[in-house]
Amino acid sequence: MSAAADAGNGSSAVSAGQIAARSTAVLEANWRKTHTVPAAGLYPHQWSWDSSFIAVGLSRVSPRRAGQEMDALFAGQWDDGRLPQIVFDPHRDQDYSPGASFWQSRHIPGAPEWVDTAGLVQPPNHAWAVWKIHQADPAESRRRSFLERNYPKLVRWHAYLSGRRNRGGSGLASIVHPWESGTDNSPLWDTVMTRIPADCKTELNRPDLQHADPGERPSQKEYGKYFWMAERYRDHHCDDADADYPFLMEDPLFNTLLAVSEFALADIAAELGLPGTAHRTRAKLITAAMEELYVPELGCYSARDVTDGSVVHKATINGLIPLLLNGHTHADDLLATLNGPRFMAGKALLVPSYDATADDHNPALYWRGPAWFNMSWMVAEALDRVGRREQSDYLRGNIGRLAAEHDFPEYVDPWTGAAHGTRSFSWTAALALETTYPRSAS
């Protein structure tokens, strides 16, 4: 029997109890008094969307700690409402680049004065996570006024994305850097990256290469381009008003999570006795606006370049995540693409990050082919929503098994399960832990 069939039939070498115990141990080791680092060596600070995924898993064993995770992140919120990509640990500035000394955030108007942060953002899965934390233990959440404290912060965060980041006027939020997508070197950004200079002013120190194989990380040239964009954004005080800024992309993953989180805000508002109609309306408007990103010949969504209006014709995992949106117009097409040759083809263990039929697909290179646990977890959540429980069970089973068997890797080969990237990765552990519990309402 194949490994895929083995996992699908539940004959895992590790039990749910073992997965839960090992996952919890990773999360405990990566806890830093107020938050969880993604990985002790490679990622020594607090990352925005990482913390939301981590909190979802933590909520299954300690809703209070899950709430602390979000509280620590929200402490770094800017006056304009943005939740920063990174909240920096002041003792680890030399261990990650670009760090606090690069961003100098305390000198940027509107940034918090009590903590150093990056100026960029990450995908907005935060309200979704907050709602799941509340659902895990409503009594504890109410006792700690968890929703009351965080609802206004989430409203301000979404207002920032729907306002200053609506750069194309389409109703979709634009990202201003590949790092903001969470899928850093995805093929979605290849064309726009050709017009980004690589001659950044910053000396390119690469601490990441001390913790991961260079063949599994973006290249030095790519990092030069990343830093050039970050320098320009920083030097304009992160004000989102740089008229000639060259990287403005509407990403289907980012905007799907914004819509999902707007629906979550509606549920939070209802719990607080507040009107939630505006949140549901906003979620539906985002969903409708995303139709402009659908590419029929790919059978999935893609990213649009705001600078020229073109839609990238490449199939990536970002384009499948809209399956999370209830009552989806293209649900059948997305399911066919998911299960066709571009992605799972009936034999993948987890969902590849990039079209497996593409000539430049690489199952070991970051976002250019490997499977990531958070993406497969979101696809499993989406499959539950459309009634595909058996396939959701298959993915969830493989998430837990592969995580525990390979020391909770950052990502894996979609077909063999071979581990890549760093180990003891927190969202891998958190989502593996989550899969050992019964489904919770989204």
Coordinates of C-alpha atoms in Angstrom, one line a residue, residues 2 4-5 320 334-358 361 379 391 394-395 414-415:
S2 CA 1.3 3.5 -0.8
A4 CA -0.7 8.2 0.6
A5 CA -3.1 5.3 0.9
L320 CA -7.0 27.6 -4.1
L334 CA -11.3 24.7 -7.5
L335 CA -12.0 21.2 -6.3
A336 CA -11.2 19.8 -9.8
T337 CA -7.9 21.8 -9.9
L338 CA -7.0 20.8 -6.4
N339 CA -7.4 17.1 -7.3
G340 CA -6.0 17.4 -10.8
P341 CA -2.5 17.2 -12.1
R342 CA -1.5 20.7 -11.0
F343 CA -1.8 19.8 -7.4
M344 CA -2.7 16.6 -5.6
A345 CA -3.3 14.3 -8.7
G346 CA -4.7 11.6 -6.4
K347 CA -1.3 10.9 -4.9
A348 CA 0.1 13.9 -3.0
L349 CA 0.2 13.7 0.8
L350 CA -0.3 17.4 1.3
V351 CA -1.1 20.2 -1.2
P352 CA 1.9 21.5 -3.3
S353 CA 2.5 25.2 -3.1
Y354 CA 2.9 25.5 -6.9
D355 CA 1.7 23.9 -10.1
A356 CA 3.3 20.4 -10.3
T357 CA 3.1 20.5 -14.1
A358 CA 5.2 23.7 -14.4
H361 CA 8.3 23.4 -10.0
V379 CA -7.6 23.6 2.4
Q391 CA -10.5 14.3 1.8
Y394 CA -6.9 12.6 4.6
L395 CA -5.1 15.9 4.8
P414 CA 4.3 16.9 -1.3
W415 CA 4.6 13.3 -2.5

